[in-house]
């Protein structure tokens, strides 16, 4: 699995609209056959910062994502709304999607 984490800092005047701005990109990416997840979060300490966690089944799926029309269109939209160059972590991990956390489970009583 290819796991990617990206931190985006939106311009203050675009932060509240960020999720709407990336909605088409998000929807199209989630529909890709090799996409495992594509999830946005907003930083609780900095409302202008968003974190994207995404994963693809393999390198081929990741390459298809980067070559897609919606990827280029998404970058174009985000370029007009970011305040700084995004930061990224991109690694290959030997699992397929999310696993259960061994250290924590719901309390039953």
Short mmCIF file of C-alpha atoms in Angstrom, two decimals:
data_model
loop_
_atom_site.label_atom_id
_atom_site.label_comp_id
_atom_site.label_asym_id
_atom_site.label_seq_id
_atom_site.Cartn_x
_atom_site.Cartn_y
_atom_site.Cartn_z
CA UNK A 1 0.00 0.00 0.00
CA UNK A 2 1.19 3.52 -0.78
CA UNK A 3 0.39 5.77 2.20
CA UNK A 4 0.51 9.54 1.81
CA UNK A 5 0.01 12.30 4.37
CA UNK A 6 -0.06 15.89 3.14
CA UNK A 7 -0.37 19.08 5.21
CA UNK A 8 -1.89 22.06 3.42
CA UNK A 9 -2.00 25.60 4.79
CA UNK A 10 -4.83 27.49 3.16
CA UNK A 11 -4.90 31.24 2.78
CA UNK A 12 -7.01 32.62 5.63
CA UNK A 13 -9.61 33.95 3.19
CA UNK A 14 -9.98 30.46 1.62
CA UNK A 15 -9.79 28.19 4.68
CA UNK A 16 -13.52 28.06 5.44
CA UNK A 17 -14.22 27.11 1.80
CA UNK A 18 -11.37 24.56 1.55
CA UNK A 19 -13.45 21.38 1.73
CA UNK A 20 -15.85 22.76 -0.89
CA UNK A 21 -12.92 23.73 -3.11
CA UNK A 22 -11.51 20.19 -3.04
CA UNK A 23 -14.86 18.38 -3.15
CA UNK A 24 -14.70 17.37 -6.85
CA UNK A 25 -11.08 16.23 -6.47
CA UNK A 26 -11.97 14.24 -3.36
CA UNK A 27 -15.01 12.58 -4.95
CA UNK A 28 -13.12 11.63 -8.13
CA UNK A 29 -10.15 10.25 -6.20
CA UNK A 30 -12.37 8.14 -3.95
CA UNK A 31 -13.90 6.62 -7.10
CA UNK A 32 -10.51 5.45 -8.44
CA UNK A 33 -10.30 1.63 -8.40
CA UNK A 34 -6.93 1.66 -6.59
CA UNK A 35 -7.85 4.21 -3.92
CA UNK A 36 -8.17 2.76 -0.41
CA UNK A 37 -9.01 6.00 1.40
CA UNK A 38 -8.82 9.77 0.92
CA UNK A 39 -9.69 11.62 4.14
CA UNK A 40 -9.41 15.30 5.07
CA UNK A 41 -9.02 16.70 8.60
CA UNK A 42 -8.85 20.28 9.86
CA UNK A 43 -6.20 21.15 12.43
CA UNK A 44 -7.77 21.99 15.82
CA UNK A 45 -5.00 24.49 16.64
CA UNK A 46 -4.66 26.17 13.23
CA UNK A 47 -7.94 26.53 11.32
CA UNK A 48 -6.01 27.31 8.13
CA UNK A 49 -4.25 23.91 8.13
CA UNK A 50 -5.73 20.74 6.64
CA UNK A 51 -4.28 17.24 6.62
CA UNK A 52 -5.03 14.75 3.88
CA UNK A 53 -4.49 11.05 4.58
CA UNK A 54 -4.66 8.95 1.46
CA UNK A 55 -3.69 5.45 0.38
CA UNK A 56 -3.51 3.53 -2.86
CA UNK A 57 -3.37 -0.23 -3.35
CA UNK A 58 0.05 -0.16 -5.02
CA UNK A 59 2.50 1.98 -6.96
CA UNK A 60 0.52 1.54 -10.18
CA UNK A 61 -2.63 2.90 -8.53
CA UNK A 62 -0.67 5.85 -7.17
CA UNK A 63 0.80 6.57 -10.60
CA UNK A 64 -2.66 6.41 -12.20
CA UNK A 65 -3.91 8.91 -9.61
CA UNK A 66 -1.12 11.39 -10.35
CA UNK A 67 -1.70 11.00 -14.11
CA UNK A 68 -5.46 11.64 -13.86
CA UNK A 69 -7.25 14.73 -15.14
CA UNK A 70 -8.88 15.29 -11.74
CA UNK A 71 -5.45 15.30 -10.05
CA UNK A 72 -4.25 18.11 -12.33
CA UNK A 73 -7.53 19.98 -11.89
CA UNK A 74 -7.33 19.57 -8.11
CA UNK A 75 -3.79 20.95 -8.02
CA UNK A 76 -4.90 23.93 -10.06
CA UNK A 77 -7.74 24.70 -7.64
CA UNK A 78 -5.53 24.25 -4.58
CA UNK A 79 -2.73 26.41 -6.01
CA UNK A 80 -5.08 29.38 -5.86
CA UNK A 81 -6.01 28.69 -2.23
CA UNK A 82 -2.77 27.68 -0.46
CA UNK A 83 -0.58 30.02 1.57
CA UNK A 84 2.52 27.80 1.54
CA UNK A 85 3.91 24.81 -0.32
CA UNK A 86 2.33 21.64 1.13
CA UNK A 87 4.41 19.18 3.17
CA UNK A 88 4.21 15.47 2.32
CA UNK A 89 5.08 12.03 3.65
CA UNK A 90 4.89 9.26 1.04
CA UNK A 91 5.78 5.70 2.03
CA UNK A 92 5.06 2.14 0.99
CA UNK A 93 3.76 0.01 3.85
CA UNK A 94 3.21 -3.76 3.97
CA UNK A 95 -0.51 -3.73 4.71
CA UNK A 96 -3.69 -3.01 2.79
CA UNK A 97 -5.75 -0.26 4.43
CA UNK A 98 -6.50 0.32 8.08
CA UNK A 99 -5.96 -2.33 10.74
CA UNK A 100 -7.47 -2.61 14.21
CA UNK A 101 -5.56 -0.95 17.07
CA UNK A 102 -4.44 -3.70 19.45
CA UNK A 103 -4.10 -1.45 22.52
CA UNK A 104 -7.64 -0.06 22.64
CA UNK A 105 -11.17 -1.40 22.30
CA UNK A 106 -14.62 -0.15 23.36
CA UNK A 107 -15.48 -0.80 26.99
CA UNK A 108 -18.39 -3.22 27.32
CA UNK A 109 -19.63 -2.28 30.77
#
